[in-house]
Coordinates of C-alpha atoms in Angstrom, one line a residue:
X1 CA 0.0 0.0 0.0
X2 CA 1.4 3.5 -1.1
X3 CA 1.8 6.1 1.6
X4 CA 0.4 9.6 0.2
X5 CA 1.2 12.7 2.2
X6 CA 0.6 16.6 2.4
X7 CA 3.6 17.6 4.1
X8 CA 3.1 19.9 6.9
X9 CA 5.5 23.0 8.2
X10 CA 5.0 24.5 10.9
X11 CA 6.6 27.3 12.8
X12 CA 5.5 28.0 16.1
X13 CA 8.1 30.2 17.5
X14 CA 6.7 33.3 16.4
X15 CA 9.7 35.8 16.2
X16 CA 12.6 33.5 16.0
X17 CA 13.7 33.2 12.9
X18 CA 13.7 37.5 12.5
X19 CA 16.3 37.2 15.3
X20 CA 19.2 34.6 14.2
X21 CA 20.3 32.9 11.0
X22 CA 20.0 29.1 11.2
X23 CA 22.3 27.9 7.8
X24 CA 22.6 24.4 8.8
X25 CA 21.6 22.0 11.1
X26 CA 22.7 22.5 14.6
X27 CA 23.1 25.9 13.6
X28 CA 27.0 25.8 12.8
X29 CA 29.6 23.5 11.6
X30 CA 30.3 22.5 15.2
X31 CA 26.7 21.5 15.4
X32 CA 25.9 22.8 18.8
X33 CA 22.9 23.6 19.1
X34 CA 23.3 27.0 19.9
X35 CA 21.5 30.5 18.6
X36 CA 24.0 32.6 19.9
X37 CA 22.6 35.4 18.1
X38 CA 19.0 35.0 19.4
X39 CA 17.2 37.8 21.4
X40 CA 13.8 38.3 21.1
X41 CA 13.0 35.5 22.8
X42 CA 13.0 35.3 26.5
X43 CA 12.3 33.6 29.4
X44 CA 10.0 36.2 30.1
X45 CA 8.0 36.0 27.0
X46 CA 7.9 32.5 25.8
X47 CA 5.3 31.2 27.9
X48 CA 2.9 33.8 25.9
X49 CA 4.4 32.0 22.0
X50 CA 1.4 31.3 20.1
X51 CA 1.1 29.4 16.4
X52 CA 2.8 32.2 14.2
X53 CA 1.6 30.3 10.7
X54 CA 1.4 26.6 9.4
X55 CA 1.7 25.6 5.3
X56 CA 0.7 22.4 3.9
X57 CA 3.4 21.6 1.2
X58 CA 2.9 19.7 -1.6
X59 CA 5.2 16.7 -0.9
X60 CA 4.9 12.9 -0.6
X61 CA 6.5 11.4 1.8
X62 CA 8.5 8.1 1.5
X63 CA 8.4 5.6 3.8
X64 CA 8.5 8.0 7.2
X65 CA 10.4 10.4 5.7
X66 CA 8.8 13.8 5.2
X67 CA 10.3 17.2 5.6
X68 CA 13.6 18.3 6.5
X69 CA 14.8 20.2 9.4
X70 CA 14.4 23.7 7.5
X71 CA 17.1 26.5 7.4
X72 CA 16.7 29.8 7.5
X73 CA 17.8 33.0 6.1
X74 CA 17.7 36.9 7.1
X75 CA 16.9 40.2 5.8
X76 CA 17.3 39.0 1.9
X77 CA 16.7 41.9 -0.5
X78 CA 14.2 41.1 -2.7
X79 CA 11.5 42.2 -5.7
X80 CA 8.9 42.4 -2.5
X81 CA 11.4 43.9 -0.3
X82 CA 13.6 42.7 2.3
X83 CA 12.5 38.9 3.4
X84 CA 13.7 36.2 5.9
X85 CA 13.3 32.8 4.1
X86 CA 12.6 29.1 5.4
X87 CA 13.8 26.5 3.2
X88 CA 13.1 23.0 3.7
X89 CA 13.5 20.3 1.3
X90 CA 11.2 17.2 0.8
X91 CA 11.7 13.4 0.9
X92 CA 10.0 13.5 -3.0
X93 CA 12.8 15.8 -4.1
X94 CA 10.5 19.0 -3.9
X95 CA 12.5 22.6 -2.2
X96 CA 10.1 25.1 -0.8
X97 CA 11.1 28.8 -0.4
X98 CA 8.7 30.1 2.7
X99 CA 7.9 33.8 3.9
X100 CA 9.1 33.9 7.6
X101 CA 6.5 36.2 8.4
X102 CA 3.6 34.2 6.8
X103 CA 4.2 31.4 5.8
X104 CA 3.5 31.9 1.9
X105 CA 5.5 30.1 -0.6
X106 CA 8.1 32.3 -2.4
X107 CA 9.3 29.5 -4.8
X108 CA 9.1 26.0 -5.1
X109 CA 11.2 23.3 -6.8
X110 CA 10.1 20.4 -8.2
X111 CA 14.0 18.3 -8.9
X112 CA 14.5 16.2 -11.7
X113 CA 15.6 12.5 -11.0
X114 CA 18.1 10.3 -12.8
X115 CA 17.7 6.6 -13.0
X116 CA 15.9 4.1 -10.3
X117 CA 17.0 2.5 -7.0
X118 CA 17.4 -1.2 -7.5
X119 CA 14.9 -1.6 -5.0
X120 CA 11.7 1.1 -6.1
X121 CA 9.2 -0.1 -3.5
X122 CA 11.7 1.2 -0.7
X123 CA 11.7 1.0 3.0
X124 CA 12.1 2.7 6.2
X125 CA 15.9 2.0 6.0
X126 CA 15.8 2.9 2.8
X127 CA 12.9 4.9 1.8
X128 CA 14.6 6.4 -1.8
X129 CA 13.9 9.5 -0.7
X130 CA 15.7 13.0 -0.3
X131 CA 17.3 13.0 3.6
X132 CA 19.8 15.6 3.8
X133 CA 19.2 18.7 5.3
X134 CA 20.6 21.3 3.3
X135 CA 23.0 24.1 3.9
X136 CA 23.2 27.9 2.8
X137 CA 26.7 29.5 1.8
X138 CA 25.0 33.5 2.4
X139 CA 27.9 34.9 0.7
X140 CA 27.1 33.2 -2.6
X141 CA 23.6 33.3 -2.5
X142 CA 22.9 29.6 -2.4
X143 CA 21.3 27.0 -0.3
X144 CA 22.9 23.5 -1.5
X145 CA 20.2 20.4 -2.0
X146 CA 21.5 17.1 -2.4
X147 CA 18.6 14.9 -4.2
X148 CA 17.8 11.4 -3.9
X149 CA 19.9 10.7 -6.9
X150 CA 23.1 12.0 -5.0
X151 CA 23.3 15.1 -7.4
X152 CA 24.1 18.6 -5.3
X153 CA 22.0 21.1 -6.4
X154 CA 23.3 24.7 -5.9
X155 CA 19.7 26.8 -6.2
X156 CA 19.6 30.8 -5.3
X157 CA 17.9 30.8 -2.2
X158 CA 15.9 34.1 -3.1
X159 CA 14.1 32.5 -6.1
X160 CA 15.2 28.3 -6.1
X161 CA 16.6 28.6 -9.8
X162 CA 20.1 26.8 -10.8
X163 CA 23.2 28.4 -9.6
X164 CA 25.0 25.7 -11.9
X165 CA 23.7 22.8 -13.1
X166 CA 23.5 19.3 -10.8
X167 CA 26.9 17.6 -10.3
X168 CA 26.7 13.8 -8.9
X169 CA 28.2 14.5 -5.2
X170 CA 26.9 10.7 -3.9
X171 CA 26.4 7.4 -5.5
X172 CA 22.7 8.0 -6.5
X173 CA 19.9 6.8 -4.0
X174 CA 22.4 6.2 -0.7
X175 CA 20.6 7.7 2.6
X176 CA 22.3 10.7 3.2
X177 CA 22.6 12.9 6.3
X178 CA 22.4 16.4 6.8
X179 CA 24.9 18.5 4.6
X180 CA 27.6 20.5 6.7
X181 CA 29.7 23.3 4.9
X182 CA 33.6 24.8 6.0
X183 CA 36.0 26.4 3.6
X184 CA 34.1 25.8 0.3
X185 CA 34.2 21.9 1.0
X186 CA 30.9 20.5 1.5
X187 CA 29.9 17.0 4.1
X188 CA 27.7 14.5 4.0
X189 CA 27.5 10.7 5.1
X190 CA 25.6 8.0 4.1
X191 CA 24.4 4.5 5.8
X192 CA 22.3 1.5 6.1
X193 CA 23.2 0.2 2.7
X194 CA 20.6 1.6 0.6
X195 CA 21.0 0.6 -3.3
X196 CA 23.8 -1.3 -2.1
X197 CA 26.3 1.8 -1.5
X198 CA 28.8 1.3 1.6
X199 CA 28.7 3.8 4.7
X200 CA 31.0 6.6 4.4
X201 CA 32.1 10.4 4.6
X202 CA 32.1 12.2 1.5
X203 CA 33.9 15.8 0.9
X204 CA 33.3 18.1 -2.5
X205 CA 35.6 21.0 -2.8
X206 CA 33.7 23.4 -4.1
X207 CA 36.1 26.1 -4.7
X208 CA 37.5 23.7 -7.9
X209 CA 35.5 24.1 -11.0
X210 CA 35.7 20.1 -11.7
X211 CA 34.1 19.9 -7.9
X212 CA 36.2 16.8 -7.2
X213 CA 34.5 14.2 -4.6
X214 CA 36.9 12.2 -2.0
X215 CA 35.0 9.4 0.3
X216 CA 36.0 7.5 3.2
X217 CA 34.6 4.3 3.6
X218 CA 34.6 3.4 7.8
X219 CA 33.9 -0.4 7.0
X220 CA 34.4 -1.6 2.8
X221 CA 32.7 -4.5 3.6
X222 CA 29.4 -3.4 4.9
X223 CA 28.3 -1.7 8.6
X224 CA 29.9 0.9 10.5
X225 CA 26.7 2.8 9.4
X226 CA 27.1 7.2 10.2
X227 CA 23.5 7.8 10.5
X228 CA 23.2 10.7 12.8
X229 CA 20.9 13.6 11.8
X230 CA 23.3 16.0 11.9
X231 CA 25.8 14.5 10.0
X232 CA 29.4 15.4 10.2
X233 CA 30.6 17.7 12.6
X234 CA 33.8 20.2 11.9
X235 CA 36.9 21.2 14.6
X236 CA 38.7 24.4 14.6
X237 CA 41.0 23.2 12.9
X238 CA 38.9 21.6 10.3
X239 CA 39.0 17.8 11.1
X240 CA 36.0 15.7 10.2
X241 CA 33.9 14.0 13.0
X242 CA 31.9 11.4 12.6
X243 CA 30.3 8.6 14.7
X244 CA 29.9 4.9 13.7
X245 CA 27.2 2.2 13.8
X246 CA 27.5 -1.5 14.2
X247 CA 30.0 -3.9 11.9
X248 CA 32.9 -6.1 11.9
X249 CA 36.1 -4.1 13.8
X250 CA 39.3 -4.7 12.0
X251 CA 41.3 -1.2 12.4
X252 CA 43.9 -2.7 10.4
X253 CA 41.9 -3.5 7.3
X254 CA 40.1 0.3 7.7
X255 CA 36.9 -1.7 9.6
X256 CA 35.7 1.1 12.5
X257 CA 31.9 -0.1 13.7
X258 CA 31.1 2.0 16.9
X259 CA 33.9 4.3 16.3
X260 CA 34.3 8.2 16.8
X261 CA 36.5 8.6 13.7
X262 CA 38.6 12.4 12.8
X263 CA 39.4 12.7 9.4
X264 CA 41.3 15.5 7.8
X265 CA 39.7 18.3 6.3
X266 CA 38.9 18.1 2.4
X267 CA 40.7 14.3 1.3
X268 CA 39.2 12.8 4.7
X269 CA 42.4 11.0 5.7
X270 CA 42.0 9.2 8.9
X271 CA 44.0 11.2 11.9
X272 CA 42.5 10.5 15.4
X273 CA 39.9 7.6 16.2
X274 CA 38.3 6.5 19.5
X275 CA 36.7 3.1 20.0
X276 CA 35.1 2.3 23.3
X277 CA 36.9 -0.9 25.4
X278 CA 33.3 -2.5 25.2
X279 CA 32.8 -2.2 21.6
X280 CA 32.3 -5.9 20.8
X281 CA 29.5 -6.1 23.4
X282 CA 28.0 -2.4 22.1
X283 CA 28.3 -4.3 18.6
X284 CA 26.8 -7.3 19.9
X285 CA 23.4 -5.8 21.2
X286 CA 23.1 -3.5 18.2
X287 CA 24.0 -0.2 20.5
X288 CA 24.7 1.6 17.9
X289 CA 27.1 5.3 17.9
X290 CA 26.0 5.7 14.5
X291 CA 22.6 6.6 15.6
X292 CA 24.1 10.2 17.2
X293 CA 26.0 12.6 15.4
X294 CA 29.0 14.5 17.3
X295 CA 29.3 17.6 18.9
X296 CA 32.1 19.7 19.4
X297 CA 32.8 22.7 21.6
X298 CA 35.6 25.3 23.7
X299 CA 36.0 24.4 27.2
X300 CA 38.2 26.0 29.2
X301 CA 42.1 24.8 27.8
X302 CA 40.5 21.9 25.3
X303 CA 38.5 21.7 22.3
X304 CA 36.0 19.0 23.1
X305 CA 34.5 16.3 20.8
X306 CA 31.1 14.8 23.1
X307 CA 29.7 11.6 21.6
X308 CA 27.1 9.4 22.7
X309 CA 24.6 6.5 21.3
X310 CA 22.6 4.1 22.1
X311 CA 24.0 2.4 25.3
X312 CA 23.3 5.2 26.8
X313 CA 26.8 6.6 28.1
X314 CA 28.6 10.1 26.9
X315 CA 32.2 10.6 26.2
X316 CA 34.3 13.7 25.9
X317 CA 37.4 13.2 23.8
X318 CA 39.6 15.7 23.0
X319 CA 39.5 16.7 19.4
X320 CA 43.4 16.8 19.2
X321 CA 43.7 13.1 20.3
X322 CA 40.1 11.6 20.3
X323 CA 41.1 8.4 22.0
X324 CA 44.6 8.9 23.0
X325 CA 48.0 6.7 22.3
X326 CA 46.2 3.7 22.4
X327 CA 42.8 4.8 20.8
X328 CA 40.9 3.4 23.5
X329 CA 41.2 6.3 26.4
X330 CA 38.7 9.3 26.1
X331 CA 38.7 12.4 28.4
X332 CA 35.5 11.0 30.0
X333 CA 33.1 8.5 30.6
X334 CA 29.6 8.9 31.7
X335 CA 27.9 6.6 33.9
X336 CA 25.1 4.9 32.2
X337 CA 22.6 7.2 32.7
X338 CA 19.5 5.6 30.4
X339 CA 18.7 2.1 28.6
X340 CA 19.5 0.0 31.3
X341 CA 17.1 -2.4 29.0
X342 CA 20.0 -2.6 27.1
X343 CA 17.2 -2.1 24.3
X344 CA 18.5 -1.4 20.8
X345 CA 15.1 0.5 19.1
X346 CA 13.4 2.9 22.0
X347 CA 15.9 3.6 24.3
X348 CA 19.6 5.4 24.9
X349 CA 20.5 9.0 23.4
X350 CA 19.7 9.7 19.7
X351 CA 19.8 11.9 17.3
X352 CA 21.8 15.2 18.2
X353 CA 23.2 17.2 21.8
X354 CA 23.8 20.7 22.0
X355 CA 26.3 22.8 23.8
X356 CA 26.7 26.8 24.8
X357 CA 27.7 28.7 27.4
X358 CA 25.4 30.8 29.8
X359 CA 26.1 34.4 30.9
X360 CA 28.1 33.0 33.6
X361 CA 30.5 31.7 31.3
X362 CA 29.6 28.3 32.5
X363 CA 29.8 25.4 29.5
X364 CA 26.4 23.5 29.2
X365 CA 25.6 19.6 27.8
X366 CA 22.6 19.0 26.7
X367 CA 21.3 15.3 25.7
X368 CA 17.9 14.0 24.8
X369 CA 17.4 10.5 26.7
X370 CA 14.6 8.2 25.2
X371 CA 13.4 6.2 28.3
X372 CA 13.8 6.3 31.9
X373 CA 16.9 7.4 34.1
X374 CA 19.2 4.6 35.1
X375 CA 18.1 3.2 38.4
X376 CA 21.9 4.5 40.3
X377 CA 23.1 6.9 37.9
X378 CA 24.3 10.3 39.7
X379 CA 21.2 12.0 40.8
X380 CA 20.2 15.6 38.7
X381 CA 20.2 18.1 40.9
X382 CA 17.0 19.6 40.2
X383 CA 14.7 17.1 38.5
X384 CA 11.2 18.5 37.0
X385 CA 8.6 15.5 37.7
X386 CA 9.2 11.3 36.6
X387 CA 10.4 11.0 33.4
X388 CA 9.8 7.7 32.4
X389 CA 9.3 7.6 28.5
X390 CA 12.1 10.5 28.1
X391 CA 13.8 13.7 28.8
X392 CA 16.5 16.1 28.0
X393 CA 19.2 15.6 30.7
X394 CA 21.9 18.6 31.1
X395 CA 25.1 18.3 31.9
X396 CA 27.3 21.2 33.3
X397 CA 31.1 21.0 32.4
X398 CA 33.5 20.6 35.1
X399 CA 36.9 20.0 35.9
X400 CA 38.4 17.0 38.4
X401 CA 41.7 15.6 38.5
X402 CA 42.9 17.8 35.9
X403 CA 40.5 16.3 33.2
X404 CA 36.8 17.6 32.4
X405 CA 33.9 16.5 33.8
X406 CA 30.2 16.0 33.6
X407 CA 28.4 17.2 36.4
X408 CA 24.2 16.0 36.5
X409 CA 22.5 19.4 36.3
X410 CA 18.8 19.0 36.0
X411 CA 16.2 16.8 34.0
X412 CA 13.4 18.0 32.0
X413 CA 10.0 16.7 32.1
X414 CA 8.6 13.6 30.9
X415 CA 9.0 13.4 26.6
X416 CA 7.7 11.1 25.0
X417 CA 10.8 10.3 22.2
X418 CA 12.7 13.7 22.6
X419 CA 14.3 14.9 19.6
X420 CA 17.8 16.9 19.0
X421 CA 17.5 20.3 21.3
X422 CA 18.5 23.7 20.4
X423 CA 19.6 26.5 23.4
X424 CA 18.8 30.6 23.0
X425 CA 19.2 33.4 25.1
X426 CA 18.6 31.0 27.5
X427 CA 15.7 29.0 26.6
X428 CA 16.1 25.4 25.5
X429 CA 13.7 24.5 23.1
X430 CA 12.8 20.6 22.4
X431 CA 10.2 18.6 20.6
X432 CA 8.5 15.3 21.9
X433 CA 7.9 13.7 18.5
X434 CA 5.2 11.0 19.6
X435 CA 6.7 8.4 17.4
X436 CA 6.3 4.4 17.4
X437 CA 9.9 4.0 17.2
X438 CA 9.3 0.2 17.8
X439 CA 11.2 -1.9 15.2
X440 CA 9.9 -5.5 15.6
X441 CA 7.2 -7.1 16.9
X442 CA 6.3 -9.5 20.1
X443 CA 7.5 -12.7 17.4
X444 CA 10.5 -10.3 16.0
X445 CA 8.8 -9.1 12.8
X446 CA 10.0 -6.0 11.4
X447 CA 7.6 -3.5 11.9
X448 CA 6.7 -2.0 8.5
X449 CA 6.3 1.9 8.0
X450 CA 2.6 1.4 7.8
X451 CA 2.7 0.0 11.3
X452 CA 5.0 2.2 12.8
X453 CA 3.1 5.1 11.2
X454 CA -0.6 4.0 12.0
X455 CA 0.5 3.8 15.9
X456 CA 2.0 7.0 17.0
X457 CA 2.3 6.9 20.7
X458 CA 1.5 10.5 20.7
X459 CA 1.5 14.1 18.6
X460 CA 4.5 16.1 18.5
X461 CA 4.9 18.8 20.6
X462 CA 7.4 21.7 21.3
X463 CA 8.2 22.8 24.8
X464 CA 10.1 25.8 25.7
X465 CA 13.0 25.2 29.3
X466 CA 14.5 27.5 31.5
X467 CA 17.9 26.4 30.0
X468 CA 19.1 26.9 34.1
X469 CA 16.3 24.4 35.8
X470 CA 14.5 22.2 32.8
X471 CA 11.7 24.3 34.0
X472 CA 8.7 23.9 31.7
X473 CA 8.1 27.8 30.3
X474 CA 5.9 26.8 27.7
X475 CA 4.0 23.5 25.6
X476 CA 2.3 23.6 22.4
X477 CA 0.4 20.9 23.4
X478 CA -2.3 19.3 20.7
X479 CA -1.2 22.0 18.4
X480 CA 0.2 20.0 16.1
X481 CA -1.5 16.6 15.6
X482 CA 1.0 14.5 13.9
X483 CA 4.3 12.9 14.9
X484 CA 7.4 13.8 13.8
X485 CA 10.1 11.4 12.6
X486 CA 14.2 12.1 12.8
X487 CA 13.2 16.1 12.2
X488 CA 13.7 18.3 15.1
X489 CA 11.5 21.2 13.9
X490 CA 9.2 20.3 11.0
X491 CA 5.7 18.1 11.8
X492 CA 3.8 15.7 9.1
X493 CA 0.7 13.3 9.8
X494 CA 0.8 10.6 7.8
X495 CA -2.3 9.0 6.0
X496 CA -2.1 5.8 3.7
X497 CA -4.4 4.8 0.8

């Protein structure tokens, strides 16, 4: 049965996108998280946010796939004046160009496709659909769009028309992760196999007219999938994080499952790798690390690399030596602070964590848990209410024994499947996506999309935290009926005919 969708955008924090850019996901290379530049929203006012505008975009979804975490763009000269844009791409290959203010559709793209996936019925591994969030470059007046054929699209943001036409970045009909952009070379990864092409990083220099493409493959035989929604993460000094799935671990051969791997900038040499001591048993009960992406960020004398997954631990490596001499030593080691089911579909950290520092100067963690606290992990020292389908748990840096530290702060309120945070002027925002993220059945059936889809556990819904308590400041509540699946920001409801 073929799913048929409307997607839907909506935008519920009236005023935000008129105060800070947002060119990629995360925000920044470093993917933290973190609207630095955010000001009109405050504690004070966010309990009184109200639905600014929703548009129903013409989209069909594959598999669960939907909408993209959007971007967005400021004070844009155009023929109607000066506009901020949202853009946010489609799983059918369709790019929207929104009003800010409104909601109206300034342009719309419908991308042509070359050639067929080997499998065209698809599934929710491999849905054949457009995945990658995309990425603005302001200066040259283009948001890139990578297709589901694995051809970059370099559109003007103010209209959606061809910069230049498509060049083949991926192998066509991979899954592909959100698009990250440093120095005119471009980022995206790919996993779970789809039309039989192996997980890697791949790198496009941009600044060469030929727009060469380099790859690194973190396990040529199959695994090691890097399927976090943020992609790959950038240092400083430009090295390439990434963090691995399950596979076969042979360093020697160039087989890293359940790996944080650092890869130099632009040919994506390997430099720095850390692999947990307990990798074999992480590998064993399908905990993925390839499930979160990386997150790096200053703290005090170090540049910090935080990775997590789902076992339900956090390490901070330093992004100079991510696992030391012996590739096996990070800076730290959580506790295990969630999935003490040791369940490998509804449970751990996923998705994305963000980082910032408060007017203090203090340097925040913060982590969206799916499930319950670990019965004898440190206790939070404020805790908002039981929590036992999820939370957002944050972490305040620390240093002991002359190595950093992290230090329980407080624990949101109960989310049902919390999704990748973001942090501004001291509000953390989050969204409780209500999805059936159950894989199999009672007998171990894989669940199909249909199923997952036709048994959301709830609606999707946005709360607004005191980014110093986890106090609640604000719930949309039933404003938005559907669930949301691997998007932080962007809401469908699925139908099927």
């Amino acid at each position: 049965m073929k799913k048929i969708m409307a997607g839907l955008a909506v935008l519920p924090l009236a005023g935000f996108a008129f105060g800070a850019e947002w060119l990629t996901f995360g925000g920044n290379a470093q993917r933290t998280g973190w609207a630095k530049d955010e000001t009109k929203l405050t504690k004070e006012n966010v309990p009184g946010l109200k639905l600014a505008w929703k548009a129903k975009l013409d989209n069909e979804s594959k598999e669960l796939n939907s909408l993209t975490v959007p971007v967005v763009v400021i004070n844009l000269p155009t023929t109607k004046g000066f506009k901020d844009i949202v853009i946010v791409a489609g799983s059918s290959d369709t790019v929207f160009g929104l009003d800010a203010e409104n909601g109206k559709v300034l342009w719309h793209r419908k991308m042509e496709i070359q050639g067929t996936p080997k499998n065209p019925a698809g599934h929710w591994l491999c849905p054949n659909a457009l995945n990658a969030t995309p990425v603005v470059d302001k200066r040259a007046r283009t948001v890139y769009v990578l297709a589901s054929d694995g051809r970059l699209h370099s559109m003007n943001f103010i209209n959606g028309e061809d910069m230049i036409p498509p060049t083949q970045f991926t192998p066509p009909f991979a899954k592909t992760w959100s698009l990250n952009l440093v120095d005119q070379t471009l980022y995206t990864t790919t996993s779970q196999g789809c039309n039989g092409v192996r997980s890697a990083v791949y790198a496009m220099d941009l600044a060469d007219p030929k727009r060469p493409v380099k790859l690194f493959q973190s396990n040529p035989s199959g695994g090691a999938g890097i399927w976090g929604r943020a992609g790959a993460a950038i240092t400083s000094t430009g090295t390439v994080v990434v963090e691995t799935g399950d596979g076969t671990y042979e360093a020697a051969t160039g087989k890293y499952p359940d790996t944080v791997l650092g890869l130099s900038a632009k040919d994506l040499k390997l430099i720095e790798y850390y692999t947990p001591a307990n990798r074999a048993w992480i590998t064993k009960k399908d905990l993925d690390m390839g499930n979160m992406s990386a997150v790096v960020f200053p703290f005090k004398q170090w540049e910090l690399v935080a990775g997590a997954g789902k076992e339900g631990v956090i390490y901070l490596l330093d992004a100079k030596s991510l696992g030391g001499a012996d590739h096996r030593t990070p800076l730290f080691r959580s506790p295990l602070y969630t999935n003490e089911d040791v369940d490998f579909a509804s449970r751990g950290f996923w998705g994305a964590m963000a980082a910032y520092s408060d007017a203090k100067g203090d340097t925040w963690l913060l982590a969206p848990a799916w499930g319950a606290q670990t019965e004898g992990s440190p206790a939070f020292s404020i805790i908002n209410g039981a929590a036992p389908k999820g939370s957002i748990m944050a972490f305040k840096l620390d240093v002991k024994d002359g190595k950093p530290v992290l230090a329980p702060a407080w624990r949101s309120r109960d989310m049902n499947v919390p999704e990748p945070p973001i942090v501004a002027n001291g509000v953390v925002y989050a969204v409780s996506s209500g999805e059936n993220t159950r894989q199999v059945d009672g007998g171990g059936k894989l669940f199909s999309s249909k199923d997952r889809a036709s048994t959301p556990t709830g609606n999707a819904t946005l709360y607004a935290m005191d980014a110093g308590t986890g106090k609640q400041l604000y719930s949309s509540e039933k404003t938005m009926p559907g669930f949301t699946h691997l998007a932080a920001w962007r809401f469908r409801k699925a139908g099927f005919m």
